[in-house]
Short mmCIF file of C-alpha atoms in Angstrom, two decimals:
data_model
loop_
_atom_site.label_atom_id
_atom_site.label_comp_id
_atom_site.label_asym_id
_atom_site.label_seq_id
_atom_site.Cartn_x
_atom_site.Cartn_y
_atom_site.Cartn_z
CA UNK E 1 -112.13 12.72 206.43
CA UNK E 2 -112.63 15.13 208.79
CA UNK E 3 -110.57 16.49 211.45
CA UNK E 4 -111.46 17.83 215.05
CA UNK E 5 -110.48 20.68 217.13
CA UNK E 6 -109.71 19.80 220.69
CA UNK E 7 -109.70 22.16 223.37
CA UNK E 8 -106.42 22.67 225.13
CA UNK E 9 -106.40 23.82 228.70
CA UNK E 10 -104.15 26.61 229.82
CA UNK E 11 -100.46 25.46 229.90
CA UNK E 12 -100.09 27.67 233.26
CA UNK E 13 -99.09 25.26 236.22
CA UNK E 14 -101.36 24.34 238.77
CA UNK E 15 -100.59 25.30 242.35
CA UNK E 16 -101.79 22.93 245.16
CA UNK E 17 -102.14 24.11 248.37
CA UNK E 18 -103.64 22.26 251.67
CA UNK E 19 -106.49 23.17 253.47
CA UNK E 20 -107.87 21.06 256.17
CA UNK E 21 -105.99 18.34 255.13
CA UNK E 22 -107.11 18.33 251.56
CA UNK E 23 -105.13 19.39 248.51
CA UNK E 24 -107.09 22.17 246.41
CA UNK E 25 -106.54 24.02 243.25
CA UNK E 26 -105.68 27.56 243.51
CA UNK E 27 -107.29 28.09 240.23
CA UNK E 28 -110.99 26.71 240.21
CA UNK E 29 -111.94 27.06 236.74
CA UNK E 30 -111.70 24.38 234.20
CA UNK E 31 -112.47 23.90 230.53
CA UNK E 32 -115.89 23.77 229.31
CA UNK E 33 -116.10 19.94 228.65
CA UNK E 34 -114.71 19.18 232.39
CA UNK E 35 -117.30 21.86 233.84
CA UNK E 36 -120.21 19.93 231.86
CA UNK E 37 -118.71 16.48 232.97
CA UNK E 38 -118.76 17.22 236.61
CA UNK E 39 -122.33 19.03 236.48
CA UNK E 40 -123.69 15.75 234.98
CA UNK E 41 -121.91 13.04 236.90
CA UNK E 42 -119.87 14.73 239.41
CA UNK E 43 -116.73 12.89 239.59
CA UNK E 44 -117.59 9.48 238.99
CA UNK E 45 -117.42 7.87 235.17
CA UNK E 46 -120.09 8.88 232.75
CA UNK E 47 -122.97 6.03 232.98
CA UNK E 48 -122.55 2.71 231.41
CA UNK E 49 -125.49 3.44 229.10
CA UNK E 50 -123.85 6.78 227.69
CA UNK E 51 -120.53 4.73 227.05
CA UNK E 52 -122.34 2.06 225.31
CA UNK E 53 -124.03 4.24 223.24
CA UNK E 54 -120.90 6.42 222.58
CA UNK E 55 -119.03 3.41 221.59
CA UNK E 56 -121.38 1.88 219.20
CA UNK E 57 -121.86 5.46 217.61
CA UNK E 58 -118.06 5.78 217.49
CA UNK E 59 -117.81 2.52 215.80
CA UNK E 60 -120.09 3.14 213.26
CA UNK E 61 -118.70 6.13 212.45
CA UNK E 62 -115.16 4.89 212.34
CA UNK E 63 -116.03 2.09 210.05
CA UNK E 64 -117.79 4.64 207.73
CA UNK E 65 -114.56 6.94 207.57
CA UNK E 66 -112.29 3.73 207.38
CA UNK E 67 -114.53 2.35 204.17
CA UNK E 68 -113.46 5.76 202.53
CA UNK E 69 -110.03 6.29 203.50
CA UNK E 70 -109.12 2.63 202.98
CA UNK E 71 -111.37 0.16 200.95
CA UNK E 72 -111.56 -3.34 202.58
CA UNK E 73 -112.72 -6.63 201.42
CA UNK E 74 -115.95 -8.18 203.12
CA UNK E 75 -113.39 -9.70 205.99
CA UNK E 76 -112.13 -6.18 206.73
CA UNK E 77 -109.02 -6.62 204.89
CA UNK E 78 -107.38 -3.47 203.30
CA UNK E 79 -107.58 -3.55 199.41
CA UNK E 80 -105.26 -0.53 198.06
CA UNK E 81 -107.06 0.95 194.81
CA UNK E 82 -105.24 0.69 191.58
CA UNK E 83 -103.97 3.71 190.14
CA UNK E 84 -105.86 5.61 187.32
CA UNK E 85 -103.01 5.85 185.12
CA UNK E 86 -100.93 2.85 185.95
CA UNK E 87 -98.40 2.65 183.15
CA UNK E 88 -96.01 4.80 181.02
CA UNK E 89 -94.67 4.19 177.38
CA UNK E 90 -91.07 5.31 177.32
CA UNK E 91 -91.17 5.54 173.46
CA UNK E 92 -93.65 8.22 173.89
CA UNK E 93 -91.73 10.53 175.92
CA UNK E 94 -88.37 11.28 174.36
CA UNK E 95 -85.64 13.38 176.05
CA UNK E 96 -87.16 16.59 174.72
CA UNK E 97 -90.42 16.02 176.83
CA UNK E 98 -91.16 18.04 179.36
CA UNK E 99 -92.32 16.41 182.50
CA UNK E 100 -93.28 17.56 185.60
CA UNK E 101 -93.13 15.43 189.00
CA UNK E 102 -95.82 15.81 192.07
CA UNK E 103 -94.85 14.48 195.41
CA UNK E 104 -95.09 14.52 198.69
CA UNK E 105 -92.62 13.90 201.69
CA UNK E 106 -94.63 11.66 203.72
CA UNK E 107 -95.83 9.40 201.34
CA UNK E 108 -93.52 6.34 200.75
CA UNK E 109 -94.72 5.81 197.34
CA UNK E 110 -93.80 9.36 196.28
CA UNK E 111 -90.33 9.20 198.18
CA UNK E 112 -89.52 6.43 195.83
CA UNK E 113 -89.57 8.49 193.01
CA UNK E 114 -87.65 11.64 194.95
CA UNK E 115 -85.03 8.92 195.83
CA UNK E 116 -84.68 7.91 191.96
CA UNK E 117 -84.66 11.45 190.86
CA UNK E 118 -81.73 12.48 193.10
CA UNK E 119 -79.74 9.37 192.41
CA UNK E 120 -79.87 9.62 188.85
CA UNK E 121 -79.48 13.49 188.72
CA UNK E 122 -82.22 14.43 186.70
CA UNK E 123 -83.17 17.44 189.07
CA UNK E 124 -82.55 20.00 186.59
CA UNK E 125 -84.77 18.17 183.98
CA UNK E 126 -87.36 17.01 186.13
CA UNK E 127 -88.96 19.92 188.42
CA UNK E 128 -91.13 18.98 191.55
CA UNK E 129 -94.07 20.24 193.07
CA UNK E 130 -94.43 19.30 196.88
CA UNK E 131 -97.73 18.86 198.33
CA UNK E 132 -98.78 18.48 201.95
CA UNK E 133 -101.71 17.01 203.70
CA UNK E 134 -104.38 19.70 203.77
CA UNK E 135 -106.93 20.05 206.96
CA UNK E 136 -109.21 17.37 205.88
CA UNK E 137 -106.73 15.09 204.39
CA UNK E 138 -106.63 15.89 200.50
CA UNK E 139 -102.98 16.82 198.98
CA UNK E 140 -103.03 20.99 198.99
CA UNK E 141 -99.82 23.33 198.02
CA UNK E 142 -98.88 26.25 200.12
CA UNK E 143 -98.72 30.03 198.81
CA UNK E 144 -95.02 30.19 200.30
CA UNK E 145 -92.70 32.15 198.28
CA UNK E 146 -89.63 31.41 200.63
CA UNK E 147 -87.31 29.63 198.88
CA UNK E 148 -85.55 26.50 200.93
CA UNK E 149 -84.80 24.27 197.84
CA UNK E 150 -87.49 22.19 196.12
CA UNK E 151 -88.13 19.30 198.87
CA UNK E 152 -90.23 21.04 200.81
CA UNK E 153 -94.02 21.87 200.70
CA UNK E 154 -94.59 24.67 198.33
CA UNK E 155 -96.67 26.20 195.43
CA UNK E 156 -97.61 23.96 192.48
CA UNK E 157 -94.59 25.12 190.24
CA UNK E 158 -96.13 23.56 187.11
CA UNK E 159 -99.83 24.75 186.99
CA UNK E 160 -100.48 27.18 189.91
CA UNK E 161 -103.03 25.26 191.14
CA UNK E 162 -104.19 25.11 195.21
CA UNK E 163 -104.67 21.47 195.20
CA UNK E 164 -103.42 18.13 193.43
CA UNK E 165 -107.20 17.30 192.89
CA UNK E 166 -107.41 21.02 190.96
CA UNK E 167 -104.27 19.70 189.01
CA UNK E 168 -106.12 16.42 188.00
CA UNK E 169 -108.90 17.91 186.80
CA UNK E 170 -107.30 20.57 184.38
CA UNK E 171 -106.44 17.26 182.00
CA UNK E 172 -108.36 16.77 178.85
CA UNK E 173 -111.89 14.97 179.84
CA UNK E 174 -111.13 16.07 183.52
CA UNK E 175 -111.16 13.59 186.39
CA UNK E 176 -113.30 12.35 189.20
CA UNK E 177 -110.82 9.67 190.68
CA UNK E 178 -108.49 9.49 193.77
CA UNK E 179 -105.79 12.40 193.18
CA UNK E 180 -102.56 10.68 194.25
CA UNK E 181 -98.77 10.98 194.35
CA UNK E 182 -96.60 10.23 193.17
CA UNK E 183 -97.66 11.70 189.58
CA UNK E 184 -95.64 12.56 186.68
CA UNK E 185 -97.45 15.34 184.57
CA UNK E 186 -96.55 15.82 180.77
CA UNK E 187 -96.36 19.62 180.78
CA UNK E 188 -96.65 19.72 176.86
CA UNK E 189 -99.81 17.77 176.56
CA UNK E 190 -101.11 18.80 179.60
CA UNK E 191 -102.11 15.54 181.26
CA UNK E 192 -101.12 12.98 183.26
CA UNK E 193 -98.32 10.91 182.27
CA UNK E 194 -98.50 8.16 185.08
CA UNK E 195 -99.27 8.18 188.92
CA UNK E 196 -97.99 4.69 189.52
CA UNK E 197 -94.69 4.73 191.79
CA UNK E 198 -93.15 1.47 190.51
CA UNK E 199 -93.71 2.61 186.65
CA UNK E 200 -92.51 6.06 187.51
CA UNK E 201 -89.09 5.10 188.94
CA UNK E 202 -88.50 2.62 186.12
CA UNK E 203 -89.03 5.10 183.65
CA UNK E 204 -86.88 7.83 185.29
CA UNK E 205 -83.99 4.71 185.43
CA UNK E 206 -84.22 4.78 181.91
CA UNK E 207 -85.03 8.26 180.64
CA UNK E 208 -82.18 10.03 179.41
CA UNK E 209 -81.83 13.51 178.77
CA UNK E 210 -78.48 14.56 178.12
CA UNK E 211 -74.93 12.75 178.56
CA UNK E 212 -74.69 14.31 182.01
CA UNK E 213 -77.09 12.18 183.38
CA UNK E 214 -75.79 9.76 186.09
CA UNK E 215 -75.41 6.24 183.99
CA UNK E 216 -76.15 4.26 187.30
CA UNK E 217 -78.50 1.43 186.01
CA UNK E 218 -80.77 0.56 189.05
CA UNK E 219 -82.68 -1.91 186.62
CA UNK E 220 -80.04 -3.46 184.88
CA UNK E 221 -81.23 -6.31 182.42
CA UNK E 222 -79.39 -9.18 183.90
CA UNK E 223 -81.16 -8.31 187.50
CA UNK E 224 -84.87 -7.69 186.00
CA UNK E 225 -85.68 -11.11 186.76
CA UNK E 226 -84.66 -10.89 190.28
CA UNK E 227 -85.81 -7.41 191.05
CA UNK E 228 -89.30 -7.99 189.83
CA UNK E 229 -89.39 -11.49 191.99
CA UNK E 230 -88.23 -8.87 195.12
CA UNK E 231 -91.20 -6.81 194.36
CA UNK E 232 -93.49 -9.36 194.34
CA UNK E 233 -92.33 -10.44 197.57
CA UNK E 234 -92.23 -7.07 199.20
CA UNK E 235 -95.16 -5.13 197.95
CA UNK E 236 -97.86 -7.13 199.55
CA UNK E 237 -96.19 -8.06 202.59
CA UNK E 238 -94.08 -5.36 203.39
CA UNK E 239 -94.79 -2.10 201.37
CA UNK E 240 -98.86 -2.59 201.44
CA UNK E 241 -98.32 -4.99 204.25
CA UNK E 242 -97.93 -2.23 206.89
CA UNK E 243 -100.96 -0.39 205.45
CA UNK E 244 -103.18 -3.80 205.72
CA UNK E 245 -101.94 -3.56 209.40
CA UNK E 246 -103.05 -0.19 210.17
CA UNK E 247 -106.22 -0.08 207.45
CA UNK E 248 -107.55 -3.58 208.89
CA UNK E 249 -110.96 -3.39 210.01
CA UNK E 250 -111.32 -6.75 211.80
CA UNK E 251 -109.20 -8.76 214.06
CA UNK E 252 -108.72 -11.42 211.71
CA UNK E 253 -107.57 -9.09 208.59
CA UNK E 254 -105.16 -7.57 210.98
CA UNK E 255 -103.76 -10.90 212.37
CA UNK E 256 -103.29 -12.09 208.82
CA UNK E 257 -101.37 -8.87 207.48
CA UNK E 258 -99.26 -8.52 210.79
CA UNK E 259 -98.13 -12.07 210.56
CA UNK E 260 -97.06 -11.97 207.08
CA UNK E 261 -95.51 -8.47 207.52
CA UNK E 262 -93.11 -10.44 210.17
CA UNK E 263 -92.64 -13.61 208.69
CA UNK E 264 -91.17 -11.38 205.29
CA UNK E 265 -89.36 -9.31 207.80
CA UNK E 266 -87.70 -12.44 209.05
CA UNK E 267 -86.97 -13.39 205.74
CA UNK E 268 -85.39 -10.60 204.51
CA UNK E 269 -82.95 -10.11 208.08
CA UNK E 270 -81.92 -13.73 207.02
CA UNK E 271 -81.13 -12.46 203.45
CA UNK E 272 -79.47 -9.36 204.45
CA UNK E 273 -77.02 -11.22 206.69
CA UNK E 274 -75.00 -12.27 203.55
CA UNK E 275 -75.98 -9.95 200.94
CA UNK E 276 -75.37 -6.21 201.19
CA UNK E 277 -78.49 -5.53 199.14
CA UNK E 278 -81.68 -7.55 197.83
CA UNK E 279 -79.82 -8.33 194.74
CA UNK E 280 -76.35 -9.17 196.08
CA UNK E 281 -74.05 -6.54 196.09
CA UNK E 282 -75.72 -4.03 193.43
CA UNK E 283 -78.37 -1.57 194.62
CA UNK E 284 -81.20 -1.70 192.54
CA UNK E 285 -84.87 -0.27 192.23
CA UNK E 286 -85.89 -3.41 194.52
CA UNK E 287 -84.00 -1.71 197.63
CA UNK E 288 -85.65 1.77 196.85
CA UNK E 289 -88.85 0.30 197.37
CA UNK E 290 -87.93 -1.42 200.42
CA UNK E 291 -86.23 1.50 201.91
CA UNK E 292 -89.09 3.80 201.80
CA UNK E 293 -90.88 1.53 204.28
CA UNK E 294 -88.17 0.64 206.72
CA UNK E 295 -87.32 4.36 206.93
CA UNK E 296 -90.70 5.02 208.10
CA UNK E 297 -91.29 1.58 210.48
CA UNK E 298 -90.22 2.86 213.67
CA UNK E 299 -91.47 6.13 213.12
CA UNK E 300 -94.75 5.62 212.17
CA UNK E 301 -95.69 1.96 211.50
CA UNK E 302 -94.83 0.49 214.67
CA UNK E 303 -97.23 2.64 216.68
CA UNK E 304 -99.95 4.00 213.98
CA UNK E 305 -100.28 0.97 212.27
CA UNK E 306 -99.93 -1.31 215.30
CA UNK E 307 -96.80 -3.18 213.79
CA UNK E 308 -95.88 -3.92 217.05
CA UNK E 309 -94.08 -7.55 217.19
CA UNK E 310 -90.39 -6.23 216.73
CA UNK E 311 -89.05 -2.57 216.07
CA UNK E 312 -86.71 -2.30 213.29
CA UNK E 313 -83.82 -1.63 215.59
CA UNK E 314 -84.09 -5.29 216.76
CA UNK E 315 -83.54 -6.43 213.30
CA UNK E 316 -79.63 -5.99 213.14
CA UNK E 317 -79.18 -6.30 209.38
CA UNK E 318 -82.40 -4.57 208.28
CA UNK E 319 -81.55 -1.57 210.53
CA UNK E 320 -77.91 -1.57 209.31
CA UNK E 321 -79.00 -2.07 205.56
CA UNK E 322 -81.55 1.03 206.17
CA UNK E 323 -78.55 3.08 207.37
CA UNK E 324 -76.66 1.91 204.62
CA UNK E 325 -79.00 3.37 201.83
CA UNK E 326 -79.42 6.40 203.98
CA UNK E 327 -75.81 7.29 203.75
CA UNK E 328 -75.97 7.12 199.96
CA UNK E 329 -75.43 10.46 198.67
CA UNK E 330 -78.70 12.63 198.23
CA UNK E 331 -80.95 10.05 200.01
CA UNK E 332 -80.79 11.75 203.35
CA UNK E 333 -81.90 15.05 201.59
CA UNK E 334 -85.20 13.16 200.50
CA UNK E 335 -86.19 12.29 204.29
CA UNK E 336 -87.77 14.69 206.26
CA UNK E 337 -89.01 13.16 209.40
CA UNK E 338 -91.09 15.81 210.69
CA UNK E 339 -92.89 15.75 207.57
CA UNK E 340 -93.28 12.16 207.49
CA UNK E 341 -94.96 11.90 211.38
CA UNK E 342 -97.19 14.72 210.62
CA UNK E 343 -98.44 13.31 207.52
CA UNK E 344 -99.46 10.46 209.34
CA UNK E 345 -100.26 11.43 213.18
CA UNK E 346 -101.72 14.81 212.21
CA UNK E 347 -103.91 13.56 208.90
CA UNK E 348 -105.14 10.06 209.42
CA UNK E 349 -107.66 11.18 211.90
CA UNK E 350 -109.81 7.89 212.29
CA UNK E 351 -106.73 6.35 213.68
CA UNK E 352 -105.25 9.10 215.57
CA UNK E 353 -108.24 11.42 216.54
CA UNK E 354 -106.60 13.55 219.16
CA UNK E 355 -103.87 14.46 216.17
CA UNK E 356 -101.08 13.91 219.03
CA UNK E 357 -97.67 13.46 217.04
CA UNK E 358 -95.41 11.30 219.52
CA UNK E 359 -91.80 12.24 220.03
CA UNK E 360 -89.01 11.33 217.21
CA UNK E 361 -87.59 7.78 218.33
CA UNK E 362 -83.91 8.08 219.07
CA UNK E 363 -83.06 5.31 216.55
CA UNK E 364 -84.67 7.32 213.86
CA UNK E 365 -82.68 10.51 214.27
CA UNK E 366 -80.29 11.50 211.34
CA UNK E 367 -77.12 11.26 213.72
CA UNK E 368 -78.07 7.78 214.29
CA UNK E 369 -78.68 6.98 211.04
CA UNK E 370 -75.53 8.57 210.00
CA UNK E 371 -73.51 5.95 212.02
CA UNK E 372 -71.14 3.53 210.35
CA UNK E 373 -73.16 0.84 209.31
CA UNK E 374 -70.89 -2.14 208.54
CA UNK E 375 -72.27 -3.17 205.21
CA UNK E 376 -69.19 -2.86 203.58
CA UNK E 377 -68.11 -6.06 204.41
CA UNK E 378 -71.09 -8.14 203.22
CA UNK E 379 -70.61 -9.02 199.86
CA UNK E 380 -72.13 -12.09 198.21
CA UNK E 381 -70.73 -12.26 194.57
CA UNK E 382 -68.10 -10.24 194.24
CA UNK E 383 -69.72 -7.45 192.04
CA UNK E 384 -69.07 -3.93 192.86
CA UNK E 385 -71.84 -1.97 193.84
CA UNK E 386 -72.84 1.39 192.26
CA UNK E 387 -71.96 2.79 195.94
CA UNK E 388 -68.84 1.75 196.09
CA UNK E 389 -68.08 3.11 192.49
CA UNK E 390 -69.83 6.47 193.20
CA UNK E 391 -67.72 7.17 196.39
CA UNK E 392 -64.51 6.26 194.60
CA UNK E 393 -63.49 3.38 196.52
CA UNK E 394 -62.42 0.07 195.14
CA UNK E 395 -63.37 -3.50 196.27
CA UNK E 396 -60.18 -5.31 198.27
#
């Protein structure tokens, strides 16, 4: 995936004055591209044959890049590649195991792991290295030594490598697949433990390092079947559904994806009208998985991925549900909206060649997300959610 540098004209204001009744620019100099265009065609549009040639060339190059960025089926539908290290055996990683988490702030899949790491309070036992998209897309680490907390792009704190690909490459036998986040690294074995987000958050929920670990269970045994069922609904249509919209390479593929996405959002909107969380009054891993897509919806997916039927703010229950989770202690600290927007608008070159990042939507600003959500009154089965317990409140 390649990026281009676009020449930016001088920001100096252009003054106009009238001469013989016609407005003229006081500074006649223009950028080279404008000068070349006027030399060839004057002030007219480029000739039709050139437009057709450029359109054909761009379409070919776009499809070529998209096939590498987002592998698709024969119908143009995005097909997410399976992870190379999709599972983790809890019995192989006792509490004494030294593990390290590799994540990125823009990635919704990595965001899941940062939220569970925070809620379970395993930060002291699970250090993290935050990567950021490099100029050409691959995840890179910065050399900045400024200490501003661990949830900022910085150096590789486990292996001292420059890129995530370099980290994958030092495992025994090497690695030539996709170097993705999140990735759980086994420091003792110098190997990848897992790079599948859902398996990592289930592992972190069960991983008990000390008695001081937060004993909140986000995957309780009595709800596991329900959580898995929600995941089977949410993953293809919402979590991966927004990518199927944005990475669609045919109109038919896009139409199918966008309809499935909004049909599911409509169903979730109805469900959350009478349930505080997906599994009633209990916050679970299913909510974590849904939240990391919803918090990016109006911010990125509505515009860049063409998920334009409705904004999230137009779904009253889904929007208040998102604010409810955002206000859970320590969750907001995992949400870096500038990094999220940069990670999409300035990195996904085939979708946004100019690299221009739009303004932050007002509904996505922290002060709006921190407004009262009113979800406390939405109770379905009389159970007390972990959030109420963590805030020292009691159900009336």
